[in-house]
Short mmCIF file of C-alpha atoms and ligand atoms in Angstrom, two decimals:
data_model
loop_
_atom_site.label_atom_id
_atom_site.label_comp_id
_atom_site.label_asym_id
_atom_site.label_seq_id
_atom_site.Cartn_x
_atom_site.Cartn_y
_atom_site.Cartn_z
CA UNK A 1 111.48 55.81 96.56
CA UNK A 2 110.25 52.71 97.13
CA UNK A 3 111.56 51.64 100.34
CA UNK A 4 110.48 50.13 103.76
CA UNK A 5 106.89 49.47 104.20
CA UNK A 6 105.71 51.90 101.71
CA UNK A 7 105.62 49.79 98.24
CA UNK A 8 103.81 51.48 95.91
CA UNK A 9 101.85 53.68 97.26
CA UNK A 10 104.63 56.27 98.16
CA UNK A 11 105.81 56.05 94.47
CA UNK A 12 101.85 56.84 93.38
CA UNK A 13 101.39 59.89 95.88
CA UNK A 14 105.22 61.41 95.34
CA UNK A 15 104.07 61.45 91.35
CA UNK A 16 100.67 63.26 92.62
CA UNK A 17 102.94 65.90 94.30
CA UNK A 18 105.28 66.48 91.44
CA UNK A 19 102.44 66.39 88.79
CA UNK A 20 100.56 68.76 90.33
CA UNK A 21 103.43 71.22 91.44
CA UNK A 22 103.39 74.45 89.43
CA UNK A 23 107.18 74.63 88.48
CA UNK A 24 107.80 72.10 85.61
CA UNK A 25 109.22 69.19 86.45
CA UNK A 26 111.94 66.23 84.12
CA UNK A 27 113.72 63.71 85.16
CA UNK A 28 116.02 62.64 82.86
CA UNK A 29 118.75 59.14 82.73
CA UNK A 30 121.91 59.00 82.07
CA UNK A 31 121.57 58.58 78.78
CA UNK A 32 119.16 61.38 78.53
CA UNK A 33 115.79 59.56 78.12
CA UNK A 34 112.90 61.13 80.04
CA UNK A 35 112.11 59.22 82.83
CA UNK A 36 109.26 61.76 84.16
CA UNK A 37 107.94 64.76 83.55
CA UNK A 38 104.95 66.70 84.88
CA UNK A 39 102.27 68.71 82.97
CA UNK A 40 103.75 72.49 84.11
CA UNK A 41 106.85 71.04 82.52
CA UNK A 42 104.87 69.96 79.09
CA UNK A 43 102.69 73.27 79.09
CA UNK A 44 106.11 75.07 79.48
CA UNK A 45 108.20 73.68 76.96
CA UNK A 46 104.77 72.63 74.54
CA UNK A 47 105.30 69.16 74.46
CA UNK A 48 102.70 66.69 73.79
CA UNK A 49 101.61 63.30 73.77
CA UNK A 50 103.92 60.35 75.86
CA UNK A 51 106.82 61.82 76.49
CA UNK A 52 108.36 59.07 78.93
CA UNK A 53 110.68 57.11 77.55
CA UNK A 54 111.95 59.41 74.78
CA UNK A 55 115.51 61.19 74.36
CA UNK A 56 115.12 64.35 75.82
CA UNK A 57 117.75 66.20 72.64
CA UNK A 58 114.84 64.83 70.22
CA UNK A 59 112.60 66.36 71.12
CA UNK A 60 113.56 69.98 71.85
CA UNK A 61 113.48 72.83 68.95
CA UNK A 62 113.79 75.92 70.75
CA UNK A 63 115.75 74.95 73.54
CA UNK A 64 119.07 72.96 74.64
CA UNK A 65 118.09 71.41 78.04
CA UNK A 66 119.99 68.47 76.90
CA UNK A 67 123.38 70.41 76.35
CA UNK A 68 122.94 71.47 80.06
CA UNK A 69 121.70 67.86 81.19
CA UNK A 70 125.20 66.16 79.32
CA UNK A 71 127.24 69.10 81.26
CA UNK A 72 125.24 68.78 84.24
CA UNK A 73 126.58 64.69 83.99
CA UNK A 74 129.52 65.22 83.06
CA UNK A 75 130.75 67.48 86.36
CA UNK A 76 128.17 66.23 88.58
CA UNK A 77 127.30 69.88 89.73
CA UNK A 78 124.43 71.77 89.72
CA UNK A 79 123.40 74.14 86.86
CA UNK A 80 121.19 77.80 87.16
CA UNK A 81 120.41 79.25 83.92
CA UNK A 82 117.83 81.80 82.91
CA UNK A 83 116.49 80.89 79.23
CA UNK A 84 114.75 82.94 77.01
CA UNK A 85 112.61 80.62 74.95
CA UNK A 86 110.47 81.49 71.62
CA UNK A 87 107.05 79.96 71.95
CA UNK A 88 104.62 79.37 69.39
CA UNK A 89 102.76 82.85 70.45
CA UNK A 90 104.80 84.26 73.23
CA UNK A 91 108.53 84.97 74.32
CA UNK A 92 109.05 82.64 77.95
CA UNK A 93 111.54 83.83 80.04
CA UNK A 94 112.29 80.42 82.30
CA UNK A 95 114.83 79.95 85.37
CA UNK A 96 115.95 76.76 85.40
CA UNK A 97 118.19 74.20 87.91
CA UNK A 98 119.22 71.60 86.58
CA UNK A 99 120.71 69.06 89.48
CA UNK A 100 122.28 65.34 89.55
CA UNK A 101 120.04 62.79 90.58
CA UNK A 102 121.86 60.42 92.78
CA UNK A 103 120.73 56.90 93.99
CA UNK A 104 121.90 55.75 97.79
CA UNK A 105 123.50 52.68 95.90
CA UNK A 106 123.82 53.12 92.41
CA UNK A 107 125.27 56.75 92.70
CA UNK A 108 124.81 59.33 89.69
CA UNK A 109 121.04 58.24 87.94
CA UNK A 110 120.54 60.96 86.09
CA UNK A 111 119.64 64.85 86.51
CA UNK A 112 116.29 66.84 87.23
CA UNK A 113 115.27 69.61 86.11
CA UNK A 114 113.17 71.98 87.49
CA UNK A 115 111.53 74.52 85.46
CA UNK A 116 110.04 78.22 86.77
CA UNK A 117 108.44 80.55 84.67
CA UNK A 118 108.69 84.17 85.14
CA UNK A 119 107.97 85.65 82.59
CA UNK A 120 104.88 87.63 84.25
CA UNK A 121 107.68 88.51 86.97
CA UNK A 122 109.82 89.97 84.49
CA UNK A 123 106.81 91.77 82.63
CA UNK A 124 105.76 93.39 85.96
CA UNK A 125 109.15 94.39 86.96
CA UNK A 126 109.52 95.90 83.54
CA UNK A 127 106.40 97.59 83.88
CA UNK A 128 107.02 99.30 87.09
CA UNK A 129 110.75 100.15 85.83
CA UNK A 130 109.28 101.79 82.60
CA UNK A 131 106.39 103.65 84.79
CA UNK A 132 109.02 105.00 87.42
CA UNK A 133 110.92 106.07 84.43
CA UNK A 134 107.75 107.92 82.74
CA UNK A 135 106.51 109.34 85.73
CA UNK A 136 110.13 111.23 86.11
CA UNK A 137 110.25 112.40 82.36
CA UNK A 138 106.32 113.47 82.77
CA UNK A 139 106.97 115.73 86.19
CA UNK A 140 110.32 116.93 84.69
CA UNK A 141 108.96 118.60 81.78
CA UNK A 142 106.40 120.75 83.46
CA UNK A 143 109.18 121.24 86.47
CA UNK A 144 111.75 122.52 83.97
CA UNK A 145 109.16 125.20 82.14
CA UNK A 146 108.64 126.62 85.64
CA UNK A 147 112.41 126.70 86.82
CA UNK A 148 112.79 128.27 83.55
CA UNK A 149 110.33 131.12 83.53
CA UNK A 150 110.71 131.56 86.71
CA UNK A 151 114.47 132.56 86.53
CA UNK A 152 114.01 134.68 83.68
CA UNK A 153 112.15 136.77 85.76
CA UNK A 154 114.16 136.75 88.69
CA UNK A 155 117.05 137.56 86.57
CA UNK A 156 115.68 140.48 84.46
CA UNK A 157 114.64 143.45 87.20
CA UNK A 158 113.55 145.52 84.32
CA UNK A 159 111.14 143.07 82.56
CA UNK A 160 107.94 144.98 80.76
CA UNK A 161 105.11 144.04 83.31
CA UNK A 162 103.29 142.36 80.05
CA UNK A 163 105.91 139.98 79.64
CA UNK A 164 106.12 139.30 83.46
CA UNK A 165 102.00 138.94 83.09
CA UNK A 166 103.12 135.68 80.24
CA UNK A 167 105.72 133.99 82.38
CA UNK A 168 103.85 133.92 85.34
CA UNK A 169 100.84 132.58 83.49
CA UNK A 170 103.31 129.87 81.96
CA UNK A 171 103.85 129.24 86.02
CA UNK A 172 100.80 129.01 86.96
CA UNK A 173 99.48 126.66 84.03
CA UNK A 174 102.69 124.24 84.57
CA UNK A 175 102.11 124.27 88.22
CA UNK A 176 98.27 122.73 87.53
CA UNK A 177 99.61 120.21 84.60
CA UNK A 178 102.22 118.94 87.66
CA UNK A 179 99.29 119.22 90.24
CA UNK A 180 96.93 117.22 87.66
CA UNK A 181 99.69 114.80 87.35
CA UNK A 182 100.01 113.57 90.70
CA UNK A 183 96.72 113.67 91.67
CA UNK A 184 95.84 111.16 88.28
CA UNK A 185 99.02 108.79 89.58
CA UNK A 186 98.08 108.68 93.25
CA UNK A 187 94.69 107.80 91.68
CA UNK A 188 96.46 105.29 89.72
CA UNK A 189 98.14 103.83 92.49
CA UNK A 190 95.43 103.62 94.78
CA UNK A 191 93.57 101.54 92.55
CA UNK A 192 96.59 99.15 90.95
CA UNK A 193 97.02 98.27 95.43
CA UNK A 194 93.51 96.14 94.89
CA UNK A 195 90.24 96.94 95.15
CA UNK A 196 89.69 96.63 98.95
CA UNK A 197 89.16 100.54 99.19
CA UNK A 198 86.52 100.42 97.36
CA UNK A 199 83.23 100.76 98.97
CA UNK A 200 80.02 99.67 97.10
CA UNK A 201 77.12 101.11 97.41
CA UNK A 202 73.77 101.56 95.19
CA UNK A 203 73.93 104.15 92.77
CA UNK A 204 71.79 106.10 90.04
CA UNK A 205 73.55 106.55 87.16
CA UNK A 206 71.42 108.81 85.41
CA UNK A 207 71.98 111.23 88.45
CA UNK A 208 75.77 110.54 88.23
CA UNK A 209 76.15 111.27 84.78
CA UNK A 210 74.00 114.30 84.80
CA UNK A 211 76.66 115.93 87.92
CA UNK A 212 79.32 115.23 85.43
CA UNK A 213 77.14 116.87 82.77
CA UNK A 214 76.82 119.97 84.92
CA UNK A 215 80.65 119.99 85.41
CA UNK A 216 81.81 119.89 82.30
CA UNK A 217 79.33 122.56 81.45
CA UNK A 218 82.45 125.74 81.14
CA UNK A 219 84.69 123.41 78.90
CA UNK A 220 81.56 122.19 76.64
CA UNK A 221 80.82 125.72 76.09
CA UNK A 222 84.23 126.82 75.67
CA UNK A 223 84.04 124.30 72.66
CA UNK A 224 81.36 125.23 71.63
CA UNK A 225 79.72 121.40 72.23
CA UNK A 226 76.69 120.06 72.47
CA UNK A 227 75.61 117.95 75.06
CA UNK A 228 73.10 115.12 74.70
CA UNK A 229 71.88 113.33 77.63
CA UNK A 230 68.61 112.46 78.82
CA UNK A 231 68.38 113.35 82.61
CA UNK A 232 64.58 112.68 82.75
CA UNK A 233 65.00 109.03 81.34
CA UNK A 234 64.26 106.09 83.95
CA UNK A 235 67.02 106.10 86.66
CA UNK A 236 69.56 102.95 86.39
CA UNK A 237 70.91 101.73 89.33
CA UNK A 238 74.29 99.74 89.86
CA UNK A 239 76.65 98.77 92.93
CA UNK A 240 79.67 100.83 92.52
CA UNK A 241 82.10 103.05 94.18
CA UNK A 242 80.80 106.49 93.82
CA UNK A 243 84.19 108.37 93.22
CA UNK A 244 85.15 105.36 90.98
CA UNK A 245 81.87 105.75 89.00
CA UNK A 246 82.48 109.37 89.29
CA UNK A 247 85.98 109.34 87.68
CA UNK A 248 84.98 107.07 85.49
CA UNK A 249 82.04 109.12 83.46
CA UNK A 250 84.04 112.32 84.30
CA UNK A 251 87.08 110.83 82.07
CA UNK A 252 84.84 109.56 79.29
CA UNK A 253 83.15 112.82 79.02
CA UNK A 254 85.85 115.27 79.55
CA UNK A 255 87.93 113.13 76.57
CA UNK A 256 84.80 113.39 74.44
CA UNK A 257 84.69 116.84 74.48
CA UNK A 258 88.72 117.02 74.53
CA UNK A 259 89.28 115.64 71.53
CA UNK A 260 86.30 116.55 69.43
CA UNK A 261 87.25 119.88 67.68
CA UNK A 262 84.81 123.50 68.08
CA UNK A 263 80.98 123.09 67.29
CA UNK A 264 80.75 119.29 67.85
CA UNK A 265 78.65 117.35 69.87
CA UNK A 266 78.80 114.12 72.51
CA UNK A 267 76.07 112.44 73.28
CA UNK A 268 75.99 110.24 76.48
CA UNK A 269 73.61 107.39 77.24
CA UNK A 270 72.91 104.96 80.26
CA UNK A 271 70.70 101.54 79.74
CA UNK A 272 70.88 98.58 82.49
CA UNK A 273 68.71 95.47 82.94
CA UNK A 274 68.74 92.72 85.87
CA UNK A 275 72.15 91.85 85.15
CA UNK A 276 73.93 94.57 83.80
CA UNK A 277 74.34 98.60 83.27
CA UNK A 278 76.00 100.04 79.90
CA UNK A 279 77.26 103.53 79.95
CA UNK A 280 78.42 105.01 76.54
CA UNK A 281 79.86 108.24 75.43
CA UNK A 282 79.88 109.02 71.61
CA UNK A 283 81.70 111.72 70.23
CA UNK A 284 82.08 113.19 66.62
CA UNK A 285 85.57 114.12 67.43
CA UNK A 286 89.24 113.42 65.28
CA UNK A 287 88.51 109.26 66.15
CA UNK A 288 91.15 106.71 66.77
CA UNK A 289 92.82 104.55 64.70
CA UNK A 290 92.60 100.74 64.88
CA UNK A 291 96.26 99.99 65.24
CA UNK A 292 95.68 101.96 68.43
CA UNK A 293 92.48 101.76 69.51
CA UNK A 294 94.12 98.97 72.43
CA UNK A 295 96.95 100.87 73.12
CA UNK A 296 95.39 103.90 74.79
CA UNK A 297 94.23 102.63 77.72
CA UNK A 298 97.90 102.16 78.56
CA UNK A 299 99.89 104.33 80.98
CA UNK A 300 101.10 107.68 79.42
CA UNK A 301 99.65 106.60 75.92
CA UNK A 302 98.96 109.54 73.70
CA UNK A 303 98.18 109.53 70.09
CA UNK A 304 99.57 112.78 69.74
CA UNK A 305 100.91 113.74 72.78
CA UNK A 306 101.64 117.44 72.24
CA UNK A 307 97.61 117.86 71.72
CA UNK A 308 97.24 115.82 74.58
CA UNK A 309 99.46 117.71 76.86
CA UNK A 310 98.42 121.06 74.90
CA UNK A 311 94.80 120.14 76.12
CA UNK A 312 95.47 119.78 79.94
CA UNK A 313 95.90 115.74 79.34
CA UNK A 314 97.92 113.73 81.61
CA UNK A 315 97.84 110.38 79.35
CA UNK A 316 96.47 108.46 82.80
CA UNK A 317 92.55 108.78 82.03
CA UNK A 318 91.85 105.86 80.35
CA UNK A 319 94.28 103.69 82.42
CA UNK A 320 92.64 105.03 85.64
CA UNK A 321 89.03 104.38 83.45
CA UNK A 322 90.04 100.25 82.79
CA UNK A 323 91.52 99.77 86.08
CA UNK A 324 88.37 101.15 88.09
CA UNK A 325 86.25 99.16 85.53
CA UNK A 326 88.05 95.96 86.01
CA UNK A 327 88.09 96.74 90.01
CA UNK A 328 84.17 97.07 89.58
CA UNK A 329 83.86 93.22 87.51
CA UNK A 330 83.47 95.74 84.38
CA UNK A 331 84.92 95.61 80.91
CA UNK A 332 84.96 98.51 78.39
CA UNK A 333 84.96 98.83 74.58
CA UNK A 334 85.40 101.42 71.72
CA UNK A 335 84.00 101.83 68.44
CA UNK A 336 86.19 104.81 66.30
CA UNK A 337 86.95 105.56 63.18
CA UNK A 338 89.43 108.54 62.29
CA UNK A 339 88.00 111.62 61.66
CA UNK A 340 84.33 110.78 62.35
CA UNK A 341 84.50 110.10 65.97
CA UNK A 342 84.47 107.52 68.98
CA UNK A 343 82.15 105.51 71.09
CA UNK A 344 83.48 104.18 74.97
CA UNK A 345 81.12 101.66 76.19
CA UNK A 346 81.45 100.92 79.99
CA UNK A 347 79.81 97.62 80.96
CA UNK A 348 79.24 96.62 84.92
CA UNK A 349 77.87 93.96 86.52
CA UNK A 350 74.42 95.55 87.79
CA UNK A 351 75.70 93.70 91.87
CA UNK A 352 78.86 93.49 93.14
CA UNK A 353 80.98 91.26 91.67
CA UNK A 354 81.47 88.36 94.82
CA UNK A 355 85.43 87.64 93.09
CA UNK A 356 87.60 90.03 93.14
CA UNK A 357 89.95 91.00 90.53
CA UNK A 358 93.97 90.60 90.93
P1 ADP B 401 94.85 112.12 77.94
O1 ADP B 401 95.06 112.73 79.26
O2 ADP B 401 96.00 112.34 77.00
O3 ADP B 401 93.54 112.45 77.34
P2 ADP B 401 93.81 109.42 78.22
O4 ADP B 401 94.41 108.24 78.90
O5 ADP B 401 92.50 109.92 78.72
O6 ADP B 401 94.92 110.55 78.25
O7 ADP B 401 93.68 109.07 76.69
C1 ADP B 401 94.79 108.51 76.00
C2 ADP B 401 94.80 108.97 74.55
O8 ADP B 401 93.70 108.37 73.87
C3 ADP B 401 94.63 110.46 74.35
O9 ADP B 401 95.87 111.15 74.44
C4 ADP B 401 94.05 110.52 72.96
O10 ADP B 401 95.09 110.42 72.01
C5 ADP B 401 93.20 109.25 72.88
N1 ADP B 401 91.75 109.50 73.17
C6 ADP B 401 91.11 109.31 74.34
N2 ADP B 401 89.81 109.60 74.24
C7 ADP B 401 89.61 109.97 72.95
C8 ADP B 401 88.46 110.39 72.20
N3 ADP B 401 87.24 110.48 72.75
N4 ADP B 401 88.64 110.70 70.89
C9 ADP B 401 89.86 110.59 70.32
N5 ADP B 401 90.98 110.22 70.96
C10 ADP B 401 90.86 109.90 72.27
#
């Protein structure tokens, strides 16, 4: 390291380079004291204070680098491992290489070790496994009622015409759950690519919300719901994607009104200021419990998913909700308690956020 002309200013800037890579970094001798490490390597194992100098074995709990470093000496060869390791508030999941270190004249010096974390990898990979896997079991089920029904009446010439009537209406109302389906998880996937499609333009919410209002009208009536909004209030204006926007109030309201039982009422307000816009939707509906009140914005979450499904829910709403809120610079909140009903507040910045979201 320190040859030629460079003295020690090549020694200086190669420890710049390896402190401030993001792998973790530990060079060890051969008697297994640490003769560097970097900070990705101390935020990764959650060491602290000087560790140069030490022996590496005293100082590890959850791991055994030092079982890999003494094999790693012993035949000279390089080492790939994937650990698992227990962290004070998460599970790591870590690839690491552990390699000799060799010196032009002294020969073996010690071993590095190089340290990756991928533990969001793995989470993401997981994710999109379990998702693939959901997205077949949720298309199946509707898939299989029709297949079903739909051979019974192929294979029974003589059915009553009544009983034909019921199948084909158990067609027809599988055929829109799978249509509702796919349209919510092309949704989903259009937003989860990044938020470059949207397009942001100025928009009244008061006018928004009072479309969605007028949409919902059949299914409030069906349940018998009352409506509170004030159309006439003073208009609010944000910078948002209109069919985001849309979607989003059209979710909120539509679950309101799902999940609040006959002869109940949701009442939807709209307040901004130079900074910000709040939209909320309160219902006096079944509520959610606290254990899950996180959970349901999750993909395919359902408290209770026959009601869901039994109620023309795909399980995507809020999930396509948080993602276009996020996309927007947004957050969003409930208030529930079980039994006497929920409140979803949306919260956007009043411009256009100028960072965008991963
Ligand atoms: P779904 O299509 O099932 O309604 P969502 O993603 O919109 O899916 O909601 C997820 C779950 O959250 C629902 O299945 C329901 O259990 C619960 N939920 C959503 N909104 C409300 C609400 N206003 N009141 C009570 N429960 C709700």
């Amino acid at each position: 390291m320190n040859s030629g002309g460079e003295g020690k200013q090549g020694d200086v800037s190669l420890r710049t380079i390896v402190q401030s890579m993001s792998e973790g970094v530990i060079a060890v001798d051969q008697k297994g004291r640490v003769l560097l490490i970097n900070d990705s390597a101390k935020r990764q194992l959650e060491f602290e204070g000087k560790i140069e100098g030490q022996i590496l074995a005293s100082l590890e709990t959850e791991t055994n680098l030092s079982g890999l470093v003494d094999r790693c000496l012993e035949t000279d060869e390089r080492i790939e491992k994937e650990l698992t390791i227990d962290m004070s508030r998460h599970q790591a999941v870590v690839e690491i290489t552990v390699a000799p270190l060799r010196d032009v004249e002294a020969g073996l010096a010690g071993v590095v070790i190089v340290l990756h974390d991928v533990t969001g990898m793995r989470l993401a990979r997981k994710m999109r496994r379990d998702f693939v896997a959901n997205v077949s079991h949720e298309l199946k089920t509707p898939l299989t009622a029709i297949q079903g029904a739909t051979m019974t009446i192929l294979d029974s010439a003589s059915m009553p015409p009544e009983t034909r009537e019921r199948f084909l209406q158990n067609i027809r109302r599988n055929a829109d759950r799978l249509e509702r389906l796919i349209s919510d998880i092309m949704e989903l996937s259009q937003i989860q690519q990044g938020p470059d499609h949207l397009e942001f333009e100025p928009l009244e919410l008061r006018r928004l919300v009072a479309d969605v209002v007028s949409r919902v009208k059949e299914f409030a009536l069906e349940k018998r719901t009352t409506m509170i909004f004030d159309v006439q209030g003073s208009p609010v204006t944000v910078e948002g994607d209109r069919a985001a926007i849309t979607s989003i109030i059209e979710n909120l309201v539509s679950n309101a009104i799902r999940y609040t039982p006959l002869d109940g009422q949701v009442e939807i307000w709209v307040l901004g200021d130079d900074q910000q816009v709040k939209v909320g939707v309160k219902d006096s509906g079944i509520g959610i419990e606290k254990e899950v009140q996180d959970r349901i914005f999750e993909r395919f979450f359902r408290i209770d998913k026959a009601r869901s499904r039994s109620l023309g829910g795909t399980g995507l709403g809020l999930a396509i909700v948080k993602n276009y809120v996020e996309a927007h610079g947004g957050k969003i909140e409930v208030e529930s308690e079980l039994g006497k009903g929920s409140l979803f507040i949306v919260t956007l910045p009043k411009h256009r956020p100028s960072f965008r979201p991963a």
